[in-house]
Amino acid sequence: MGTEIYYFSGTGNSLYITLELQKRIPETELMPIVGLLDMDVVKTSAETVGIIFPIHLAMAPQIVIEFLKKMDLKSAGYIFAIATREGSQHRAFADFKKVLGKKGKDLNSYFTLNMASNDPKFKNWHPAAAEELADIESEIQNNLEYIQDIILNKDESHEKDTHFTVHMPLFPIFSLVLPVLNKFYNVDFYANSKCTGCGTCKKVCLSGKIKMVNGKPVWQKEVDSFFCHACLNYCPEQAVQIKSNLFLKSYTEENDRYSHPYATADDIAGQKNNLKYFQSNWE
C-alpha cells in the first residue's frame, strides 16, 4: 500500500526533508497539506503515513493540527512525524498523540531535526553561512539514514529530545500556556519603499492573506496568517518587513533573509497546487 507523506513548509526546510525522504522510501507519494485544506475529510490510502512540518512557537503550526484532526487514517498501520526547528524545545508530538488517540491511532515514531533559522526579526540574527549549512546538511543526511531504516522496518521510535539548543528549564510549565500564546500570537507585515510590486510575496503566501492592490502587497486582516515567513524570506528585494510592536522589537529592516538553498519560491508556491507540481519538477 506504499507510503504517503503529508507536509507543510514555509521556507523549504521541511520540504527538503520531505523530498530527501521520498528518495529513500520506495513508493512514496507526497501530499502538500496546503493543497488539501479545503477538504472536509482527508482519507489516506497508504499503510505508512508520515507528517512533516516546522515548529512554530514551540508547537506544530495550527493548520497542521487542524489538518490532522480531519484525517481519516483507517488505512494507516504505521504513522510517523518529523519536525524541523532552529533548536527550541517543543510539544508537537504530545499534541499529535492526543489527536491520534481520539482516532484510535498512535504516533509510532517521531523525530526532530535541527536546521537553519528563517526568523530574521530578532537582534543579531543572521542567515546560516555556507560552512554552517554544510555542517547541517551532513548531520541531516546521517539522521535521514537512521530515520529511513526505522520507517522501512516499521519500528517504534520514541526517543527523548536531547538535541535542542535553546534550553528552557521551566518548559513543562511553559508548554501548558502555549496554546493560549499561539491563539493570540500575531505579527504584522508590511512592504517598505524597496518593493517593486513583483508579486512574489503573494505567490508564496500559503494562507492567501496577501493580495496586490495598485501593484503593492496588502496583508488582509480578515485572513489568518500561517506564520510561515515565506513572504518575508522570498521577497527578492527584502522589502517585506515585520512591524515592531509593544511586545516585540523587529530587526527585519537590518537583517538578511533565509530560505533553504534547494527550495525556490516556485517550490513553496507549488504546495497550493497539490502534488502535480512536484511530480513534474523533482526527480
PDB file of C-alpha atoms in Angstrom:
ATOM      1  CA  MET A   1       0.000   0.000   0.000  1.00  0.00           C
ATOM      2  CA  GLY A   2       3.059   2.268  -0.019  1.00  0.00           C
ATOM      3  CA  THR A   3       3.729   5.467   1.911  1.00  0.00           C
ATOM      4  CA  GLU A   4       2.058   8.864   1.949  1.00  0.00           C
ATOM      5  CA  ILE A   5       3.863  11.903   3.347  1.00  0.00           C
ATOM      6  CA  TYR A   6       1.801  14.986   4.178  1.00  0.00           C
ATOM      7  CA  TYR A   7       3.895  18.106   4.599  1.00  0.00           C
ATOM      8  CA  PHE A   8       3.873  21.843   5.236  1.00  0.00           C
ATOM      9  CA  SER A   9       6.845  24.140   4.557  1.00  0.00           C
ATOM     10  CA  GLY A  10       7.248  27.915   4.522  1.00  0.00           C
ATOM     11  CA  THR A  11      10.870  28.451   3.546  1.00  0.00           C
ATOM     12  CA  GLY A  12      11.965  24.993   2.450  1.00  0.00           C
ATOM     13  CA  ASN A  13      13.467  23.168   5.430  1.00  0.00           C
ATOM     14  CA  SER A  14      10.550  20.757   5.851  1.00  0.00           C
ATOM     15  CA  LEU A  15      10.122  20.497   2.090  1.00  0.00           C
ATOM     16  CA  TYR A  16      13.745  19.463   1.715  1.00  0.00           C
ATOM     17  CA  ILE A  17      13.361  16.740   4.351  1.00  0.00           C
ATOM     18  CA  THR A  18      10.203  15.539   2.618  1.00  0.00           C
ATOM     19  CA  LEU A  19      11.889  15.261  -0.774  1.00  0.00           C
ATOM     20  CA  GLU A  20      15.007  13.605   0.630  1.00  0.00           C
ATOM     21  CA  LEU A  21      12.910  11.041   2.485  1.00  0.00           C
ATOM     22  CA  GLN A  22      10.911  10.309  -0.648  1.00  0.00           C
ATOM     23  CA  LYS A  23      14.159   9.324  -2.371  1.00  0.00           C
ATOM     24  CA  ARG A  24      14.890   6.825   0.401  1.00  0.00           C
ATOM     25  CA  ILE A  25      11.489   5.165   0.802  1.00  0.00           C
ATOM     26  CA  PRO A  26      10.075   3.319  -2.236  1.00  0.00           C
ATOM     27  CA  GLU A  27       6.539   4.013  -3.455  1.00  0.00           C
ATOM     28  CA  THR A  28       6.197   7.275  -1.545  1.00  0.00           C
ATOM     29  CA  GLU A  29       3.578   9.822  -2.585  1.00  0.00           C
ATOM     30  CA  LEU A  30       3.859  13.454  -1.459  1.00  0.00           C
ATOM     31  CA  MET A  31       0.722  15.241  -0.292  1.00  0.00           C
ATOM     32  CA  PRO A  32       1.043  19.002   0.429  1.00  0.00           C
ATOM     33  CA  ILE A  33      -1.197  19.937   3.352  1.00  0.00           C
ATOM     34  CA  VAL A  34      -1.935  23.423   1.986  1.00  0.00           C
ATOM     35  CA  GLY A  35      -3.331  21.909  -1.216  1.00  0.00           C
ATOM     36  CA  LEU A  36      -5.776  19.778   0.779  1.00  0.00           C
ATOM     37  CA  LEU A  37      -7.083  22.305   3.320  1.00  0.00           C
ATOM     38  CA  ASP A  38     -10.431  22.743   1.559  1.00  0.00           C
ATOM     39  CA  MET A  39     -11.321  19.086   2.067  1.00  0.00           C
ATOM     40  CA  ASP A  40     -13.639  18.240   4.964  1.00  0.00           C
ATOM     41  CA  VAL A  41     -12.101  14.780   5.335  1.00  0.00           C
ATOM     42  CA  VAL A  42      -8.713  13.630   4.055  1.00  0.00           C
ATOM     43  CA  LYS A  43      -8.784   9.877   3.609  1.00  0.00           C
ATOM     44  CA  THR A  44      -5.444   8.127   3.473  1.00  0.00           C
ATOM     45  CA  SER A  45      -4.850   5.069   1.315  1.00  0.00           C
ATOM     46  CA  ALA A  46      -1.363   4.026   2.445  1.00  0.00           C
ATOM     47  CA  GLU A  47      -0.181   1.601   5.105  1.00  0.00           C
ATOM     48  CA  THR A  48       2.547   4.047   6.213  1.00  0.00           C
ATOM     49  CA  VAL A  49       1.613   7.691   6.738  1.00  0.00           C
ATOM     50  CA  GLY A  50       4.029  10.491   7.659  1.00  0.00           C
ATOM     51  CA  ILE A  51       3.593  14.180   8.506  1.00  0.00           C
ATOM     52  CA  ILE A  52       6.492  16.646   8.165  1.00  0.00           C
ATOM     53  CA  PHE A  53       6.315  20.231   9.392  1.00  0.00           C
ATOM     54  CA  PRO A  54       8.267  23.083  11.049  1.00  0.00           C
ATOM     55  CA  ILE A  55       7.978  24.079  14.695  1.00  0.00           C
ATOM     56  CA  HIS A  56       6.199  27.402  15.275  1.00  0.00           C
ATOM     57  CA  LEU A  57       6.439  28.901  18.765  1.00  0.00           C
ATOM     58  CA  ALA A  58       7.323  25.512  20.311  1.00  0.00           C
ATOM     59  CA  MET A  59       4.328  23.795  18.708  1.00  0.00           C
ATOM     60  CA  ALA A  60       3.231  22.356  15.390  1.00  0.00           C
ATOM     61  CA  PRO A  61       1.636  25.001  13.151  1.00  0.00           C
ATOM     62  CA  GLN A  62      -2.050  25.281  13.991  1.00  0.00           C
ATOM     63  CA  ILE A  63      -3.081  24.367  10.448  1.00  0.00           C
ATOM     64  CA  VAL A  64      -1.149  21.104  10.761  1.00  0.00           C
ATOM     65  CA  ILE A  65      -3.008  20.190  13.963  1.00  0.00           C
ATOM     66  CA  GLU A  66      -6.348  21.096  12.389  1.00  0.00           C
ATOM     67  CA  PHE A  67      -5.431  19.075   9.299  1.00  0.00           C
ATOM     68  CA  LEU A  68      -4.552  16.068  11.443  1.00  0.00           C
ATOM     69  CA  LYS A  69      -7.996  16.252  13.038  1.00  0.00           C
ATOM     70  CA  LYS A  70      -9.575  15.952   9.568  1.00  0.00           C
ATOM     71  CA  MET A  71      -7.573  12.900   8.528  1.00  0.00           C
ATOM     72  CA  ASP A  72      -9.258   9.527   8.090  1.00  0.00           C
ATOM     73  CA  LEU A  73      -6.386   7.190   8.941  1.00  0.00           C
ATOM     74  CA  LYS A  74      -8.137   3.836   8.681  1.00  0.00           C
ATOM     75  CA  SER A  75      -5.591   2.612   6.113  1.00  0.00           C
ATOM     76  CA  ALA A  76      -2.608   3.536   8.267  1.00  0.00           C
ATOM     77  CA  GLY A  77      -0.934   0.815  10.279  1.00  0.00           C
ATOM     78  CA  TYR A  78       2.184   2.893  10.900  1.00  0.00           C
ATOM     79  CA  ILE A  79       2.272   6.674  11.495  1.00  0.00           C
ATOM     80  CA  PHE A  80       5.377   8.837  11.865  1.00  0.00           C
ATOM     81  CA  ALA A  81       6.075  12.562  12.219  1.00  0.00           C
ATOM     82  CA  ILE A  82       9.141  14.713  11.616  1.00  0.00           C
ATOM     83  CA  ALA A  83       9.502  18.256  12.965  1.00  0.00           C
ATOM     84  CA  THR A  84      12.123  20.718  11.754  1.00  0.00           C
ATOM     85  CA  ARG A  85      13.278  23.554  14.002  1.00  0.00           C
ATOM     86  CA  GLU A  86      16.043  26.016  14.765  1.00  0.00           C
ATOM     87  CA  GLY A  87      16.651  24.371  18.135  1.00  0.00           C
ATOM     88  CA  SER A  88      13.849  25.139  20.592  1.00  0.00           C
ATOM     89  CA  GLN A  89      12.072  22.606  22.766  1.00  0.00           C
ATOM     90  CA  HIS A  90       8.529  21.824  21.635  1.00  0.00           C
ATOM     91  CA  ARG A  91       5.351  19.920  22.495  1.00  0.00           C
ATOM     92  CA  ALA A  92       4.260  18.992  18.963  1.00  0.00           C
ATOM     93  CA  PHE A  93       4.386  15.226  19.323  1.00  0.00           C
ATOM     94  CA  ALA A  94       2.414  15.223  22.578  1.00  0.00           C
ATOM     95  CA  ASP A  95      -0.306  17.166  20.744  1.00  0.00           C
ATOM     96  CA  PHE A  96      -0.162  14.707  17.838  1.00  0.00           C
ATOM     97  CA  LYS A  97      -0.567  11.738  20.164  1.00  0.00           C
ATOM     98  CA  LYS A  98      -3.597  13.348  21.778  1.00  0.00           C
ATOM     99  CA  VAL A  99      -5.335  13.893  18.426  1.00  0.00           C
ATOM    100  CA  LEU A 100      -4.416  10.441  17.131  1.00  0.00           C
ATOM    101  CA  GLY A 101      -5.564   8.786  20.357  1.00  0.00           C
ATOM    102  CA  LYS A 102      -9.089  10.074  19.718  1.00  0.00           C
ATOM    103  CA  LYS A 103      -8.951   8.277  16.362  1.00  0.00           C
ATOM    104  CA  GLY A 104      -7.787   5.021  17.923  1.00  0.00           C
ATOM    105  CA  LYS A 105      -4.308   5.503  16.469  1.00  0.00           C
ATOM    106  CA  ASP A 106      -0.839   6.078  17.867  1.00  0.00           C
ATOM    107  CA  LEU A 107       2.223   8.009  16.740  1.00  0.00           C
ATOM    108  CA  ASN A 108       4.542   5.065  16.109  1.00  0.00           C
ATOM    109  CA  SER A 109       7.713   7.093  15.655  1.00  0.00           C
ATOM    110  CA  TYR A 110       8.746  10.732  15.708  1.00  0.00           C
ATOM    111  CA  PHE A 111      11.892  12.720  15.052  1.00  0.00           C
ATOM    112  CA  THR A 112      13.096  16.311  15.422  1.00  0.00           C
ATOM    113  CA  LEU A 113      15.729  17.749  13.078  1.00  0.00           C
ATOM    114  CA  ASN A 114      17.723  20.913  13.756  1.00  0.00           C
ATOM    115  CA  MET A 115      18.002  23.193  10.734  1.00  0.00           C
ATOM    116  CA  ALA A 116      18.778  26.824   9.916  1.00  0.00           C
ATOM    117  CA  SER A 117      16.560  29.602  11.273  1.00  0.00           C
ATOM    118  CA  ASN A 118      14.224  31.535   8.961  1.00  0.00           C
ATOM    119  CA  ASP A 119      13.190  34.140  11.565  1.00  0.00           C
ATOM    120  CA  PRO A 120      15.099  37.410  10.963  1.00  0.00           C
ATOM    121  CA  LYS A 121      13.091  39.596  13.321  1.00  0.00           C
ATOM    122  CA  PHE A 122      15.500  39.215  16.242  1.00  0.00           C
ATOM    123  CA  LYS A 123      18.523  41.387  17.027  1.00  0.00           C
ATOM    124  CA  ASN A 124      21.863  39.968  15.830  1.00  0.00           C
ATOM    125  CA  TRP A 125      20.118  37.268  13.768  1.00  0.00           C
ATOM    126  CA  HIS A 126      21.959  36.229  10.630  1.00  0.00           C
ATOM    127  CA  PRO A 127      21.312  33.585   7.982  1.00  0.00           C
ATOM    128  CA  ALA A 128      23.352  30.406   8.246  1.00  0.00           C
ATOM    129  CA  ALA A 129      26.698  30.754   6.484  1.00  0.00           C
ATOM    130  CA  ALA A 130      27.896  28.255   3.877  1.00  0.00           C
ATOM    131  CA  GLU A 131      30.059  26.348   6.371  1.00  0.00           C
ATOM    132  CA  GLU A 132      27.211  26.126   8.860  1.00  0.00           C
ATOM    133  CA  LEU A 133      24.832  24.923   6.151  1.00  0.00           C
ATOM    134  CA  ALA A 134      27.340  22.253   5.135  1.00  0.00           C
ATOM    135  CA  ASP A 135      27.527  21.009   8.734  1.00  0.00           C
ATOM    136  CA  ILE A 136      23.743  20.963   8.986  1.00  0.00           C
ATOM    137  CA  GLU A 137      23.467  19.060   5.709  1.00  0.00           C
ATOM    138  CA  SER A 138      25.957  16.432   6.856  1.00  0.00           C
ATOM    139  CA  GLU A 139      24.041  15.905  10.086  1.00  0.00           C
ATOM    140  CA  ILE A 140      20.713  15.797   8.246  1.00  0.00           C
ATOM    141  CA  GLN A 141      21.905  13.096   5.864  1.00  0.00           C
ATOM    142  CA  ASN A 142      23.139  10.983   8.785  1.00  0.00           C
ATOM    143  CA  ASN A 143      19.820  11.414  10.556  1.00  0.00           C
ATOM    144  CA  LEU A 144      17.821  10.590   7.446  1.00  0.00           C
ATOM    145  CA  GLU A 145      19.694   7.321   7.033  1.00  0.00           C
ATOM    146  CA  TYR A 146      18.740   6.413  10.588  1.00  0.00           C
ATOM    147  CA  ILE A 147      15.132   7.575  10.110  1.00  0.00           C
ATOM    148  CA  GLN A 148      14.671   5.706   6.837  1.00  0.00           C
ATOM    149  CA  ASP A 149      15.672   2.400   8.444  1.00  0.00           C
ATOM    150  CA  ILE A 150      13.187   2.886  11.264  1.00  0.00           C
ATOM    151  CA  ILE A 151      10.352   3.728   8.882  1.00  0.00           C
ATOM    152  CA  LEU A 152      11.115   0.934   6.419  1.00  0.00           C
ATOM    153  CA  ASN A 153      11.211  -1.592   9.252  1.00  0.00           C
ATOM    154  CA  LYS A 154       8.126  -0.003  10.874  1.00  0.00           C
ATOM    155  CA  ASP A 155       9.974   0.177  14.166  1.00  0.00           C
ATOM    156  CA  GLU A 156       8.758   2.172  17.157  1.00  0.00           C
ATOM    157  CA  SER A 157      10.933   5.195  17.955  1.00  0.00           C
ATOM    158  CA  HIS A 158      10.018   7.468  20.866  1.00  0.00           C
ATOM    159  CA  GLU A 159      13.409   8.873  21.734  1.00  0.00           C
ATOM    160  CA  LYS A 160      13.609  11.723  24.224  1.00  0.00           C
ATOM    161  CA  ASP A 161      14.630  15.006  22.612  1.00  0.00           C
ATOM    162  CA  THR A 162      18.131  15.828  23.820  1.00  0.00           C
ATOM    163  CA  HIS A 163      19.302  17.839  20.813  1.00  0.00           C
ATOM    164  CA  PHE A 164      17.594  21.162  21.488  1.00  0.00           C
ATOM    165  CA  THR A 165      19.919  24.157  21.539  1.00  0.00           C
ATOM    166  CA  VAL A 166      17.550  26.567  23.314  1.00  0.00           C
ATOM    167  CA  HIS A 167      17.178  25.250  26.850  1.00  0.00           C
ATOM    168  CA  MET A 168      14.050  26.229  28.807  1.00  0.00           C
ATOM    169  CA  PRO A 169      14.236  24.927  32.407  1.00  0.00           C
ATOM    170  CA  LEU A 170      10.530  25.591  33.014  1.00  0.00           C
ATOM    171  CA  PHE A 171       9.379  24.243  29.658  1.00  0.00           C
ATOM    172  CA  PRO A 172       6.900  21.670  31.099  1.00  0.00           C
ATOM    173  CA  ILE A 173       5.083  24.557  32.800  1.00  0.00           C
ATOM    174  CA  PHE A 174       5.519  26.964  29.895  1.00  0.00           C
ATOM    175  CA  SER A 175       4.163  24.384  27.460  1.00  0.00           C
ATOM    176  CA  LEU A 176       0.828  24.411  29.268  1.00  0.00           C
ATOM    177  CA  VAL A 177       0.169  28.011  28.222  1.00  0.00           C
ATOM    178  CA  LEU A 178       1.476  27.632  24.672  1.00  0.00           C
ATOM    179  CA  PRO A 179      -1.966  27.058  23.104  1.00  0.00           C
ATOM    180  CA  VAL A 180      -3.131  30.373  24.574  1.00  0.00           C
ATOM    181  CA  LEU A 181       0.020  32.164  23.393  1.00  0.00           C
ATOM    182  CA  ASN A 182      -0.399  30.694  19.911  1.00  0.00           C
ATOM    183  CA  LYS A 183      -4.001  31.834  19.787  1.00  0.00           C
ATOM    184  CA  PHE A 184      -3.054  35.449  20.459  1.00  0.00           C
ATOM    185  CA  TYR A 185       0.359  35.437  18.774  1.00  0.00           C
ATOM    186  CA  ASN A 186       0.420  37.928  15.949  1.00  0.00           C
ATOM    187  CA  VAL A 187       2.891  39.785  13.771  1.00  0.00           C
ATOM    188  CA  ASP A 188       2.090  42.475  11.246  1.00  0.00           C
ATOM    189  CA  PHE A 189       3.827  42.545   7.884  1.00  0.00           C
ATOM    190  CA  TYR A 190       4.356  45.435   5.512  1.00  0.00           C
ATOM    191  CA  ALA A 191       6.399  46.251   2.410  1.00  0.00           C
ATOM    192  CA  ASN A 192       8.797  49.181   2.523  1.00  0.00           C
ATOM    193  CA  SER A 193       9.940  51.516  -0.269  1.00  0.00           C
ATOM    194  CA  LYS A 194      12.163  48.821  -1.835  1.00  0.00           C
ATOM    195  CA  CYS A 195       9.053  46.952  -3.024  1.00  0.00           C
ATOM    196  CA  THR A 196       8.881  46.707  -6.839  1.00  0.00           C
ATOM    197  CA  GLY A 197       5.421  45.130  -6.959  1.00  0.00           C
ATOM    198  CA  CYS A 198       6.736  41.877  -8.406  1.00  0.00           C
ATOM    199  CA  GLY A 199       4.112  39.790  -6.580  1.00  0.00           C
ATOM    200  CA  THR A 200       6.491  37.126  -5.267  1.00  0.00           C
ATOM    201  CA  CYS A 201       5.122  37.570  -1.747  1.00  0.00           C
ATOM    202  CA  LYS A 202       1.579  36.901  -2.976  1.00  0.00           C
ATOM    203  CA  LYS A 203       2.750  33.864  -4.939  1.00  0.00           C
ATOM    204  CA  VAL A 204       4.414  32.186  -1.964  1.00  0.00           C
ATOM    205  CA  CYS A 205       1.747  33.176   0.596  1.00  0.00           C
ATOM    206  CA  LEU A 206       0.302  29.812   1.607  1.00  0.00           C
ATOM    207  CA  SER A 207      -2.651  31.249   3.531  1.00  0.00           C
ATOM    208  CA  GLY A 208      -3.889  33.567   0.781  1.00  0.00           C
ATOM    209  CA  LYS A 209      -3.511  36.527   3.123  1.00  0.00           C
ATOM    210  CA  ILE A 210      -1.722  38.741   0.578  1.00  0.00           C
ATOM    211  CA  LYS A 211      -3.424  40.475  -2.304  1.00  0.00           C
ATOM    212  CA  MET A 212      -1.952  43.021  -4.696  1.00  0.00           C
ATOM    213  CA  VAL A 213      -3.562  46.473  -4.652  1.00  0.00           C
ATOM    214  CA  ASN A 214      -2.279  49.078  -7.121  1.00  0.00           C
ATOM    215  CA  GLY A 215       0.842  46.989  -7.622  1.00  0.00           C
ATOM    216  CA  LYS A 216       1.643  46.695  -3.902  1.00  0.00           C
ATOM    217  CA  PRO A 217       1.019  43.841  -1.435  1.00  0.00           C
ATOM    218  CA  VAL A 218      -1.676  44.144   1.193  1.00  0.00           C
ATOM    219  CA  TRP A 219      -1.934  41.706   4.124  1.00  0.00           C
ATOM    220  CA  GLN A 220      -5.680  41.226   4.597  1.00  0.00           C
ATOM    221  CA  LYS A 221      -6.661  41.478   8.269  1.00  0.00           C
ATOM    222  CA  GLU A 222      -9.636  39.165   7.841  1.00  0.00           C
ATOM    223  CA  VAL A 223      -7.433  36.302   6.594  1.00  0.00           C
ATOM    224  CA  ASP A 224      -5.448  34.333   9.158  1.00  0.00           C
ATOM    225  CA  SER A 225      -1.711  34.034   8.617  1.00  0.00           C
ATOM    226  CA  PHE A 226       0.056  30.665   8.726  1.00  0.00           C
ATOM    227  CA  PHE A 227       3.158  32.461  10.100  1.00  0.00           C
ATOM    228  CA  CYS A 228       5.347  30.537   7.660  1.00  0.00           C
ATOM    229  CA  HIS A 229       7.502  33.625   6.833  1.00  0.00           C
ATOM    230  CA  ALA A 230       7.573  32.740   3.140  1.00  0.00           C
ATOM    231  CA  CYS A 231       6.676  36.290   2.092  1.00  0.00           C
ATOM    232  CA  LEU A 232       9.379  37.694   4.353  1.00  0.00           C
ATOM    233  CA  ASN A 233      12.177  35.443   3.145  1.00  0.00           C
ATOM    234  CA  TYR A 234      11.432  35.077  -0.565  1.00  0.00           C
ATOM    235  CA  CYS A 235      10.997  38.763  -1.426  1.00  0.00           C
ATOM    236  CA  PRO A 236      13.835  39.367  -3.929  1.00  0.00           C
ATOM    237  CA  GLU A 237      14.296  42.942  -2.686  1.00  0.00           C
ATOM    238  CA  GLN A 238      13.985  42.117   1.042  1.00  0.00           C
ATOM    239  CA  ALA A 239      11.191  44.670   1.078  1.00  0.00           C
ATOM    240  CA  VAL A 240       8.792  42.670   3.251  1.00  0.00           C
ATOM    241  CA  GLN A 241       9.166  43.570   6.924  1.00  0.00           C
ATOM    242  CA  ILE A 242       7.682  42.775  10.322  1.00  0.00           C
ATOM    243  CA  LYS A 243       6.384  45.731  12.302  1.00  0.00           C
ATOM    244  CA  SER A 244       7.663  46.345  15.798  1.00  0.00           C
ATOM    245  CA  ASN A 245       5.006  46.447  18.498  1.00  0.00           C
ATOM    246  CA  LEU A 246       4.686  46.825  22.265  1.00  0.00           C
ATOM    247  CA  PHE A 247       5.878  43.259  22.872  1.00  0.00           C
ATOM    248  CA  LEU A 248       8.339  42.845  20.001  1.00  0.00           C
ATOM    249  CA  LYS A 249      11.148  44.927  18.575  1.00  0.00           C
ATOM    250  CA  SER A 250      11.637  43.780  14.996  1.00  0.00           C
ATOM    251  CA  TYR A 251      15.002  43.948  13.248  1.00  0.00           C
ATOM    252  CA  THR A 252      13.962  42.779   9.781  1.00  0.00           C
ATOM    253  CA  GLU A 253      14.952  46.140   8.272  1.00  0.00           C
ATOM    254  CA  GLU A 254      18.572  45.463   9.311  1.00  0.00           C
ATOM    255  CA  ASN A 255      18.812  41.696   8.888  1.00  0.00           C
ATOM    256  CA  ASP A 256      19.225  39.464   5.851  1.00  0.00           C
ATOM    257  CA  ARG A 257      16.912  36.579   4.937  1.00  0.00           C
ATOM    258  CA  TYR A 258      16.965  32.762   4.780  1.00  0.00           C
ATOM    259  CA  SER A 259      15.364  30.154   2.575  1.00  0.00           C
ATOM    260  CA  HIS A 260      16.622  26.630   2.089  1.00  0.00           C
ATOM    261  CA  PRO A 261      19.277  26.545  -0.685  1.00  0.00           C
ATOM    262  CA  TYR A 262      17.347  23.886  -2.618  1.00  0.00           C
ATOM    263  CA  ALA A 263      13.881  25.426  -2.293  1.00  0.00           C
ATOM    264  CA  THR A 264      12.753  28.124  -4.720  1.00  0.00           C
ATOM    265  CA  ALA A 265       9.751  30.410  -4.491  1.00  0.00           C
ATOM    266  CA  ASP A 266       8.068  28.238  -7.120  1.00  0.00           C
ATOM    267  CA  ASP A 267       8.666  25.170  -4.948  1.00  0.00           C
ATOM    268  CA  ILE A 268       6.953  26.799  -1.971  1.00  0.00           C
ATOM    269  CA  ALA A 269       4.058  28.123  -4.059  1.00  0.00           C
ATOM    270  CA  GLY A 270       3.692  24.669  -5.627  1.00  0.00           C
ATOM    271  CA  GLN A 271       2.183  23.368  -2.387  1.00  0.00           C
ATOM    272  CA  LYS A 272      -1.021  25.213  -3.255  1.00  0.00           C
ATOM    273  CA  ASN A 273      -1.320  23.215  -6.476  1.00  0.00           C
ATOM    274  CA  ASN A 274      -1.266  19.806  -4.782  1.00  0.00           C
ATOM    275  CA  LEU A 275       1.294  17.184  -5.730  1.00  0.00           C
ATOM    276  CA  LYS A 276       1.310  17.644  -9.524  1.00  0.00           C
ATOM    277  CA  TYR A 277       3.997  20.338  -9.280  1.00  0.00           C
ATOM    278  CA  PHE A 278       6.498  18.037  -7.617  1.00  0.00           C
ATOM    279  CA  GLN A 279       5.787  15.082  -9.868  1.00  0.00           C
ATOM    280  CA  SER A 280       6.830  17.245 -12.831  1.00  0.00           C
ATOM    281  CA  ASN A 281       9.639  19.288 -11.227  1.00  0.00           C
ATOM    282  CA  TRP A 282      11.554  16.908  -8.961  1.00  0.00           C
ATOM    283  CA  GLU A 283      13.350  13.724  -9.855  1.00  0.00           C
TER     284      GLU A 283
END
